[in-house]
JSON list of C-alpha atoms in Angstrom, two decimals:
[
{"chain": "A", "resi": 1365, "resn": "UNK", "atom": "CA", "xyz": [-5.10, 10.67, 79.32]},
{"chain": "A", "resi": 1366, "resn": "UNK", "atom": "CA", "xyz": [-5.63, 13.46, 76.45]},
{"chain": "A", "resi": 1367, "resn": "UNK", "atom": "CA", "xyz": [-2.77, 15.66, 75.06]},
{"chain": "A", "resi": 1368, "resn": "UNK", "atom": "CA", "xyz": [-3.05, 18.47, 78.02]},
{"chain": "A", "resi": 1369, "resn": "UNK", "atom": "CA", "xyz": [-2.52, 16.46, 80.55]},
{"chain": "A", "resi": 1370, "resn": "UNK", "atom": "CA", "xyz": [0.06, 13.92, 78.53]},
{"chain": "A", "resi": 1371, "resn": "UNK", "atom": "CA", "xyz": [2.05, 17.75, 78.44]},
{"chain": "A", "resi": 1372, "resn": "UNK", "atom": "CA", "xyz": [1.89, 18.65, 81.87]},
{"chain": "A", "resi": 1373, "resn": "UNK", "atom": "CA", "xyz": [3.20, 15.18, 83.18]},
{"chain": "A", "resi": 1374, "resn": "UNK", "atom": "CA", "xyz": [5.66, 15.73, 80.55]},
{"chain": "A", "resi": 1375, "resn": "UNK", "atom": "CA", "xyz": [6.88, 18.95, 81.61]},
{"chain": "A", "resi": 1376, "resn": "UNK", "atom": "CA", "xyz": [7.37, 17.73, 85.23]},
{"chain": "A", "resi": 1377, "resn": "UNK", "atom": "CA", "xyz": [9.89, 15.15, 84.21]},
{"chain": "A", "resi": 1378, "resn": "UNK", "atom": "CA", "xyz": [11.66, 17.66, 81.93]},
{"chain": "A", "resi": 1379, "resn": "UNK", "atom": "CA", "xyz": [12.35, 20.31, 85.09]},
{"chain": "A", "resi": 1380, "resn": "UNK", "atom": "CA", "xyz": [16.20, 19.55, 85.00]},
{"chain": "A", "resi": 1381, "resn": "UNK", "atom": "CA", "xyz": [16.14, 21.59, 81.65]},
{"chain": "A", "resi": 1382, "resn": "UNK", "atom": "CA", "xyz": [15.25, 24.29, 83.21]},
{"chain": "A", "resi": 1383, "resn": "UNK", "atom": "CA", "xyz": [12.18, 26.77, 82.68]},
{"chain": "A", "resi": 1384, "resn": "UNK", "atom": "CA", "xyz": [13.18, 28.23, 78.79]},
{"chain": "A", "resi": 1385, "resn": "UNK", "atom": "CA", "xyz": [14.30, 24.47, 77.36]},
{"chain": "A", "resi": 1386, "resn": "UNK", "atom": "CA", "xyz": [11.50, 23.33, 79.22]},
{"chain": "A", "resi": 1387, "resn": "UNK", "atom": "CA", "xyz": [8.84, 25.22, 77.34]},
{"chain": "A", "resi": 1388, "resn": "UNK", "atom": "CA", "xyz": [10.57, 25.14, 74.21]},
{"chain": "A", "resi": 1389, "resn": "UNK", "atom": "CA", "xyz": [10.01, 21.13, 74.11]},
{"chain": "A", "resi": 1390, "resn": "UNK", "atom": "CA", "xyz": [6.56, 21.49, 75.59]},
{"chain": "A", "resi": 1391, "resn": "UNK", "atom": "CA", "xyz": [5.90, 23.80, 72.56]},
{"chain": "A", "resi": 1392, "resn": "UNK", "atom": "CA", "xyz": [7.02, 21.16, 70.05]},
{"chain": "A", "resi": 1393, "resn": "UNK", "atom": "CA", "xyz": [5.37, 18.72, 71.18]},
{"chain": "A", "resi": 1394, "resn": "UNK", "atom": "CA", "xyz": [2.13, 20.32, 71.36]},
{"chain": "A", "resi": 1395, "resn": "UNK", "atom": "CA", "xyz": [2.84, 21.35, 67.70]},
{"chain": "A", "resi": 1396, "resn": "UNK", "atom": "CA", "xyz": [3.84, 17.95, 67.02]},
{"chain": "A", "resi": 1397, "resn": "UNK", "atom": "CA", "xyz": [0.49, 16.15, 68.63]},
{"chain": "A", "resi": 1398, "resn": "UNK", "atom": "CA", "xyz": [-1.92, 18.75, 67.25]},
{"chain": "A", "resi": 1399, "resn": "UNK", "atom": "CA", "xyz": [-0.58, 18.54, 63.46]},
{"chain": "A", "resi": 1400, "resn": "UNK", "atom": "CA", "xyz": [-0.66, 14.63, 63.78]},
{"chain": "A", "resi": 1401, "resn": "UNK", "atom": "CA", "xyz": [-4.40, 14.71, 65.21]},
{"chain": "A", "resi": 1402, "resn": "UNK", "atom": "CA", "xyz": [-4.92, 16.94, 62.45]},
{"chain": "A", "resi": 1403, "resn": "UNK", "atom": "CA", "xyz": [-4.39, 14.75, 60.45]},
{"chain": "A", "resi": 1404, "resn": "UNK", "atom": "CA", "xyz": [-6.53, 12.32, 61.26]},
{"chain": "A", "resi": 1405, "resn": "UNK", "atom": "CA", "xyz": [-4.84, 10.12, 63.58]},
{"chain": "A", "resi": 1406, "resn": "UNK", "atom": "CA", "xyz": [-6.98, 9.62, 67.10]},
{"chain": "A", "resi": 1407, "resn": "UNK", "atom": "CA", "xyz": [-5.38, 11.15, 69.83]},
{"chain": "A", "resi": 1408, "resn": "UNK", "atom": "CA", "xyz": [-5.06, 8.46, 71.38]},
{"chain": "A", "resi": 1409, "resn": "UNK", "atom": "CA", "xyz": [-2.96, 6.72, 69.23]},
{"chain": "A", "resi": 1410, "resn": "UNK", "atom": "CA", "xyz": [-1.00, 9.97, 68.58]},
{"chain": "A", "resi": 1411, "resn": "UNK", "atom": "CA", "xyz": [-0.17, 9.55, 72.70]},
{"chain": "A", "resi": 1412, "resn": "UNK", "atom": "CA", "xyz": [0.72, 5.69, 72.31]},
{"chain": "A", "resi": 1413, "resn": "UNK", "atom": "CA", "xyz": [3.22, 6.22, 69.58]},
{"chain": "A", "resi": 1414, "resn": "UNK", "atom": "CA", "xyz": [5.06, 8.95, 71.67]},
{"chain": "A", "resi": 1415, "resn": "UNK", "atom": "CA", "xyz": [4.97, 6.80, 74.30]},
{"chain": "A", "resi": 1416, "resn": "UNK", "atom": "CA", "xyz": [4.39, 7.38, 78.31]},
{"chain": "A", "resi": 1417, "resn": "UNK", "atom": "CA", "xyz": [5.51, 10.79, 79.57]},
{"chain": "A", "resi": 1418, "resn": "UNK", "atom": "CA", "xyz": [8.16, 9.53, 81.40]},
{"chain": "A", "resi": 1419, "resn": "UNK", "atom": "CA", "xyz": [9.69, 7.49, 78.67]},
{"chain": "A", "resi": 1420, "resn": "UNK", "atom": "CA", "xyz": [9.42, 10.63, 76.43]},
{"chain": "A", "resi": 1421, "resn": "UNK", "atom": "CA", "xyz": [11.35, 12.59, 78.97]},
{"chain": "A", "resi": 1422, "resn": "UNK", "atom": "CA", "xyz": [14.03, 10.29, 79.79]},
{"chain": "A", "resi": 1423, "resn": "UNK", "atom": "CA", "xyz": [14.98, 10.07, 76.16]},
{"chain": "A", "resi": 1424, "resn": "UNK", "atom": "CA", "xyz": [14.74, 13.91, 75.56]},
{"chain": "A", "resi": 1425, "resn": "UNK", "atom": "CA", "xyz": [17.04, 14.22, 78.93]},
{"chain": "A", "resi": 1426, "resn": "UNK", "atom": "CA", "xyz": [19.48, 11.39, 77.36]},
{"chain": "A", "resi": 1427, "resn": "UNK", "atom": "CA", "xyz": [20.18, 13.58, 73.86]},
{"chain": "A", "resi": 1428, "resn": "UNK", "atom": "CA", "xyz": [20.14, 16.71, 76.19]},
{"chain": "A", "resi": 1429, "resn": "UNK", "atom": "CA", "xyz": [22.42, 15.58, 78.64]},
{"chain": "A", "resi": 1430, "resn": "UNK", "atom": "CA", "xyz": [26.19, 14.20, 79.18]},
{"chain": "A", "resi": 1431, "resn": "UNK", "atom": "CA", "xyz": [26.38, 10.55, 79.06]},
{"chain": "A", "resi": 1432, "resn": "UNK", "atom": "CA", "xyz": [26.22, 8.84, 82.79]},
{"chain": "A", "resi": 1433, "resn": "UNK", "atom": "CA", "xyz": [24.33, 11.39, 84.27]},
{"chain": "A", "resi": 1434, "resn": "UNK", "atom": "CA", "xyz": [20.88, 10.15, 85.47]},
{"chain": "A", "resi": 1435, "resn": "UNK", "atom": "CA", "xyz": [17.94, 12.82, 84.94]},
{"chain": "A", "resi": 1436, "resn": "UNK", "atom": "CA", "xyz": [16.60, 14.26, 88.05]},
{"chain": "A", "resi": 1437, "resn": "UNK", "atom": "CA", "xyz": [13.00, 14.15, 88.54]},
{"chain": "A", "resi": 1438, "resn": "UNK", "atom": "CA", "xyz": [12.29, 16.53, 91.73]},
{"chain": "A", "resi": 1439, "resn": "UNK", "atom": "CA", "xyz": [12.00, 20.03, 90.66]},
{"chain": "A", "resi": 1440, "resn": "UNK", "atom": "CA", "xyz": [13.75, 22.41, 92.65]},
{"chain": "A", "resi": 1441, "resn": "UNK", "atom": "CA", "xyz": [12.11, 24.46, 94.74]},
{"chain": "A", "resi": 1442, "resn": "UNK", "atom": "CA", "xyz": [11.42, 28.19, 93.18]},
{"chain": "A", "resi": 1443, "resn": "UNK", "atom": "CA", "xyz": [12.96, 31.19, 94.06]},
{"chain": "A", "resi": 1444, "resn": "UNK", "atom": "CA", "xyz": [10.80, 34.31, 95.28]},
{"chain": "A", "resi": 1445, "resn": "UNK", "atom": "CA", "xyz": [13.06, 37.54, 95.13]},
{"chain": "A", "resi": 1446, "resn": "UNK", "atom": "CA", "xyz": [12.12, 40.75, 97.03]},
{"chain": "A", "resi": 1447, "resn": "UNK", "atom": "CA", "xyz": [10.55, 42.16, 94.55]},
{"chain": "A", "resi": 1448, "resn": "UNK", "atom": "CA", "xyz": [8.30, 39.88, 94.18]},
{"chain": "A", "resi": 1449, "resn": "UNK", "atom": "CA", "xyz": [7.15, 39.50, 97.37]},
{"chain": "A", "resi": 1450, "resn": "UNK", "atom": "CA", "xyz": [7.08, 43.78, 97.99]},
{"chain": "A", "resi": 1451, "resn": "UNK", "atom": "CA", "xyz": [5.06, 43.75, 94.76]},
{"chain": "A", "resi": 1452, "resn": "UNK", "atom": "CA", "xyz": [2.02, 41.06, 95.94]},
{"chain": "A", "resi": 1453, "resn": "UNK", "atom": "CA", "xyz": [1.74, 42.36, 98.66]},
{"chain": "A", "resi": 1454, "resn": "UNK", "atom": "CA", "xyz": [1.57, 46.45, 96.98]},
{"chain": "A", "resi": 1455, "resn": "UNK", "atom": "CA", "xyz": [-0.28, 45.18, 94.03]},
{"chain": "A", "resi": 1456, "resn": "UNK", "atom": "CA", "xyz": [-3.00, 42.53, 95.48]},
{"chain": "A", "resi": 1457, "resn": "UNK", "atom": "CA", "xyz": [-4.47, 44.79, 97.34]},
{"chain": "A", "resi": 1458, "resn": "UNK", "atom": "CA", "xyz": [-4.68, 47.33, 94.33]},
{"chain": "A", "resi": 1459, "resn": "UNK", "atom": "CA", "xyz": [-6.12, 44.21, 92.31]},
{"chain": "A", "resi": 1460, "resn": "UNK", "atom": "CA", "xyz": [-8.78, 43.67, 94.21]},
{"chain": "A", "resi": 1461, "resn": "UNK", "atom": "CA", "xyz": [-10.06, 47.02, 94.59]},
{"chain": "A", "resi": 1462, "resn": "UNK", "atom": "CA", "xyz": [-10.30, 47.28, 91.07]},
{"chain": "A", "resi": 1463, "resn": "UNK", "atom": "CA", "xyz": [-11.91, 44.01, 90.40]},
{"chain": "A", "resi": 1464, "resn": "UNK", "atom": "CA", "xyz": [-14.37, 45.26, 93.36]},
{"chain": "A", "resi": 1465, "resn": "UNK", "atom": "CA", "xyz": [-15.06, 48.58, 91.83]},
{"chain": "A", "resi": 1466, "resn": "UNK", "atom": "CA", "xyz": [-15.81, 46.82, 88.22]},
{"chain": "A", "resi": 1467, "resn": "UNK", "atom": "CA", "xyz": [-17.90, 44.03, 89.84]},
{"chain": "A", "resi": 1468, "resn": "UNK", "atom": "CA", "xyz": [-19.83, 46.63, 91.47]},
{"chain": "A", "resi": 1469, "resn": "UNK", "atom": "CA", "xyz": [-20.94, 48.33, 88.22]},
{"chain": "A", "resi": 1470, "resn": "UNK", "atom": "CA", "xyz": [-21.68, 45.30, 86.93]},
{"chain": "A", "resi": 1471, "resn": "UNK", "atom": "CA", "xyz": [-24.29, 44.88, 89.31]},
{"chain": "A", "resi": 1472, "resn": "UNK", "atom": "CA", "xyz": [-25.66, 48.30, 89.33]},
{"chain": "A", "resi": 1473, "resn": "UNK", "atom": "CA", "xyz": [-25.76, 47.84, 85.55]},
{"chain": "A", "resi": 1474, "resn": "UNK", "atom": "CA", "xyz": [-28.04, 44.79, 86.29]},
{"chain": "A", "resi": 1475, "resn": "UNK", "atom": "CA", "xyz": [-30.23, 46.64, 88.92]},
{"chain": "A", "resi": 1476, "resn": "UNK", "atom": "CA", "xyz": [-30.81, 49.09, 86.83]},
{"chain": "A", "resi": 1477, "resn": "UNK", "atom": "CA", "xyz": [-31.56, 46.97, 83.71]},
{"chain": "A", "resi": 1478, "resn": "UNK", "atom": "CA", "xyz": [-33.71, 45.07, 86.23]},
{"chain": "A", "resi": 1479, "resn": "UNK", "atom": "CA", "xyz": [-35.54, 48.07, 87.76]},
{"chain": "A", "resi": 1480, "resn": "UNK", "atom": "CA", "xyz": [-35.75, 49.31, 84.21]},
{"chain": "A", "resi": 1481, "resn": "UNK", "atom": "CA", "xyz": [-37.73, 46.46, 83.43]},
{"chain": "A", "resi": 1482, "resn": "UNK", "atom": "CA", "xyz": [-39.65, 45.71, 86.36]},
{"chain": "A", "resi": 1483, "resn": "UNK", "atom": "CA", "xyz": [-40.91, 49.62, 86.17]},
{"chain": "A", "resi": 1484, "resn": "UNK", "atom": "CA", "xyz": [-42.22, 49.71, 82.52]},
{"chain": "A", "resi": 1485, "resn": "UNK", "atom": "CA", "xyz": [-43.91, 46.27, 83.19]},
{"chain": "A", "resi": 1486, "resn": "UNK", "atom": "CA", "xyz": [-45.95, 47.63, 86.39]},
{"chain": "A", "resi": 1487, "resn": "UNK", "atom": "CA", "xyz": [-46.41, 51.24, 84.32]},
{"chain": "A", "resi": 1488, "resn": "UNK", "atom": "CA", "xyz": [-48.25, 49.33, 81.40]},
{"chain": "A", "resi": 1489, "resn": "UNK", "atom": "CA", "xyz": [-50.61, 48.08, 84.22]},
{"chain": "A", "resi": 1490, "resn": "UNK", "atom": "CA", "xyz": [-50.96, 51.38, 84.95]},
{"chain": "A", "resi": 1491, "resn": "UNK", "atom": "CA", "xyz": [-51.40, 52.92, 81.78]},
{"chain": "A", "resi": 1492, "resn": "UNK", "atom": "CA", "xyz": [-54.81, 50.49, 80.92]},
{"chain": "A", "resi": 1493, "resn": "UNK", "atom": "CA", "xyz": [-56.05, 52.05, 84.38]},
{"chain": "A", "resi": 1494, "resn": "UNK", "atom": "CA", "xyz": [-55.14, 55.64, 83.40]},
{"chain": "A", "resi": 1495, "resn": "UNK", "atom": "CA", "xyz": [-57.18, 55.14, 80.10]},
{"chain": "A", "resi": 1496, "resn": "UNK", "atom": "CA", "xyz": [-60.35, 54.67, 81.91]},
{"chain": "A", "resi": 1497, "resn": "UNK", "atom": "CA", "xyz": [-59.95, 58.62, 83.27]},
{"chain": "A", "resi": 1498, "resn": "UNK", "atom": "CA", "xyz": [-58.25, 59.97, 80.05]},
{"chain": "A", "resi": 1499, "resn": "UNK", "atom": "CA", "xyz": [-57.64, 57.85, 77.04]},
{"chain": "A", "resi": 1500, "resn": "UNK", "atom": "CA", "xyz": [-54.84, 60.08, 75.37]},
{"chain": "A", "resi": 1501, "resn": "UNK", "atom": "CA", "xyz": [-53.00, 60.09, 79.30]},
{"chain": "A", "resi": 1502, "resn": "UNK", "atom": "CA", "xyz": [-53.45, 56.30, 79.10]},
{"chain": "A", "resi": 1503, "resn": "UNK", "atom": "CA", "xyz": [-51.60, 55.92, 75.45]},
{"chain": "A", "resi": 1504, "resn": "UNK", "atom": "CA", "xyz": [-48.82, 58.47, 76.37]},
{"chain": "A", "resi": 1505, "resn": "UNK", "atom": "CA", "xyz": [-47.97, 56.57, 79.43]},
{"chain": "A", "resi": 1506, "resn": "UNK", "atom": "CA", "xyz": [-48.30, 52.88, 77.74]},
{"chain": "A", "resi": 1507, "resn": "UNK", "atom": "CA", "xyz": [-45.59, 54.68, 74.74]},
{"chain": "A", "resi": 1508, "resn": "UNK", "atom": "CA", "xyz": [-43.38, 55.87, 77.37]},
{"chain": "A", "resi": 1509, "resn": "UNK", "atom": "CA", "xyz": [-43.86, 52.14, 79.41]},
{"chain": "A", "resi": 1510, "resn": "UNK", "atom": "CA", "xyz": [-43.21, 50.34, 76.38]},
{"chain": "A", "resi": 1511, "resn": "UNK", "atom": "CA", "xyz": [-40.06, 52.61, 75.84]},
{"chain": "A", "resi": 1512, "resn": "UNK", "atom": "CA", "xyz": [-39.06, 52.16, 79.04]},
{"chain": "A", "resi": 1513, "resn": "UNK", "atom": "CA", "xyz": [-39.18, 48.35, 78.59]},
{"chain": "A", "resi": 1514, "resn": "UNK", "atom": "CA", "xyz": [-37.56, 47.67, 75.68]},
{"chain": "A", "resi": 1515, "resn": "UNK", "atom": "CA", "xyz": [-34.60, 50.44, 77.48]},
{"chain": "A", "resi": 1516, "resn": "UNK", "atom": "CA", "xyz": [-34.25, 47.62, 80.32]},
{"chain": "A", "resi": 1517, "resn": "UNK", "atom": "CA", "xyz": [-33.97, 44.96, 77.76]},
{"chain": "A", "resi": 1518, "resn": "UNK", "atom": "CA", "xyz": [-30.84, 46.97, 76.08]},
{"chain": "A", "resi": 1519, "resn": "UNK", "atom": "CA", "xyz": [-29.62, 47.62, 79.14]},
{"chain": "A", "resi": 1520, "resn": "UNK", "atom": "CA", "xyz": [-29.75, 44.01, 80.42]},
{"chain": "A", "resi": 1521, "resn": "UNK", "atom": "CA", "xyz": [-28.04, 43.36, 77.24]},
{"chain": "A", "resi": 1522, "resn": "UNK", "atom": "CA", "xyz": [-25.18, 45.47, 77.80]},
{"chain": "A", "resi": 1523, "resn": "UNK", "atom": "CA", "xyz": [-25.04, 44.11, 81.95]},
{"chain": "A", "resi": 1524, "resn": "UNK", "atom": "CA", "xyz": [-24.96, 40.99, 80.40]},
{"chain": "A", "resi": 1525, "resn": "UNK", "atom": "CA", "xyz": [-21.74, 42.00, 78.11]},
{"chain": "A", "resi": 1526, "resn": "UNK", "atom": "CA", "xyz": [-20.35, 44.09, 80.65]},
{"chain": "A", "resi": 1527, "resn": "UNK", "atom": "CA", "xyz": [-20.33, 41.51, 82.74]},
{"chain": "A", "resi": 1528, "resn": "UNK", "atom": "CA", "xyz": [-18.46, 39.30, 80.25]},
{"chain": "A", "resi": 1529, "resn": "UNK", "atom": "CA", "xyz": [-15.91, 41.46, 79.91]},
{"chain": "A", "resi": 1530, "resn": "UNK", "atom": "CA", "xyz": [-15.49, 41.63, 83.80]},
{"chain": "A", "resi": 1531, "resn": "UNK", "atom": "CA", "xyz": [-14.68, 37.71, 83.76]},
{"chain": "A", "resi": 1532, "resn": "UNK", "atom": "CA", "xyz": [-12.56, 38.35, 80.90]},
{"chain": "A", "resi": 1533, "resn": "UNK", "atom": "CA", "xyz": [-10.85, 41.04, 82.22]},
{"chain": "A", "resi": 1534, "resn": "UNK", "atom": "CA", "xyz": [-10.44, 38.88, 85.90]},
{"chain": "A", "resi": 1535, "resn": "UNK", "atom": "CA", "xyz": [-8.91, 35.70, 83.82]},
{"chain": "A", "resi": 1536, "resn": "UNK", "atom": "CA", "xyz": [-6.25, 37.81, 82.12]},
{"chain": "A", "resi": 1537, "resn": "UNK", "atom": "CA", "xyz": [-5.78, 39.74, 86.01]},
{"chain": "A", "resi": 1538, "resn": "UNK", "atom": "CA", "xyz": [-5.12, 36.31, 87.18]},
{"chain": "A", "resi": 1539, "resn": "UNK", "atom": "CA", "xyz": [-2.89, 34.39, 84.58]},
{"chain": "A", "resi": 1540, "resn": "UNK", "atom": "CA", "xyz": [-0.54, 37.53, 84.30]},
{"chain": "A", "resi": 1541, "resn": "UNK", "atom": "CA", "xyz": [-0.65, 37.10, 88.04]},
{"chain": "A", "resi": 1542, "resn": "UNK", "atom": "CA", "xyz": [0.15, 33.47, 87.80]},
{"chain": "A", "resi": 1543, "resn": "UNK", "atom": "CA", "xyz": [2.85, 34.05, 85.34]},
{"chain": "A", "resi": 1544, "resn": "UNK", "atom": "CA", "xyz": [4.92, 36.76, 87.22]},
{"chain": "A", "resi": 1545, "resn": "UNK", "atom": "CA", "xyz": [4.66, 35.26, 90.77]},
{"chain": "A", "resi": 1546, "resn": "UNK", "atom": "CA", "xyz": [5.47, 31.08, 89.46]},
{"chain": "A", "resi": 1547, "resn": "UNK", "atom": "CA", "xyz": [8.33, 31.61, 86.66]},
{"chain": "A", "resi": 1548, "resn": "UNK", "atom": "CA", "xyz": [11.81, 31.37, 88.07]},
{"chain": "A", "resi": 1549, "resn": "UNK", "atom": "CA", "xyz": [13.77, 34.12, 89.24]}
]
């Protein structure tokens, strides 16, 4: 078991602290394992002195919580307000439009860089054949293939950087998404 998924069994036994307290420990004991593996001590060993997640959790429920009362490990269902539900089902729909719109310019981008490309390459060909009529025709259309070229290269360049920025821009879509529509109301 490494330290991620040490935390996320952890936070599953903490859910009678509810969502803030919750995240707060979390937090410190993230802190806490990353400074000790730091420095130097295997994560493994790190895990083994905290001890198992559920041993961790029933002794930061113990100092959180009245004596007698026995921790509860079933997390209560979440509420989803009206708002929440009136804005998925206004905003998805919005979402994916956009995310449609910017994937599809992303692949223009690369048909373009593509046909860029693909075009210089076949009017070099051409340009050795023109130079049998007309040598100077032949050189001004092998400068403007080569031009043309090197143009699709750039522009694959920036497809391939536009298209990181897509994914980028779809992972941050997605965990603001996550966070709105799974924190408690």
């Amino acid at each position: 078991m490494n330290q991620y998924e040490y935390l996320k069994e952890l936070r599953l036994y903490l859910s009678p602290l509810g969502r803030t307290e919750e995240d707060r420990v979390i937090e410190y004991y993230a802190e806490l394992i990353g400074d000790k593996i730091e420095s130097g001590i295997p994560e493994n060993g790190v895990l083994s002195q905290l001890g198992t997640p559920r041993e961790l959790a029933d002794k930061i429920l113990a100092e959180t919580q009245e004596y007698g009362e026995e921790p509860k490990y079933i997390k209560e269902p979440e509420k989803l307000s009206v708002g929440r539900i009136v804005g998925f089902s206004i905003l998805i729909p919005f979402v994916i439009t956009a995310l449609a719109i910017l994937y599809s310019v992303a692949v223009s981008f690369v048909a373009a860089s593509v046909g860029m490309q693909l075009g210089g390459v076949l009017t070099i060909i051409g340009s050795f054949i023109v130079m049998f009529t007309s040598i100077g025709a032949g050189i001004c259309q092998l400068g403007v293939a080569i031009f043309v070229s090197a143009l699709g290269l750039f522009a694959a360049y920036g497809s391939w950087k536009f298209i990181l920025l897509c994914i980028k821009i779809t992972q941050k879509i997605f965990k603001a998404y996550v966070r709105t529509y799974t924190k408690e109301a």
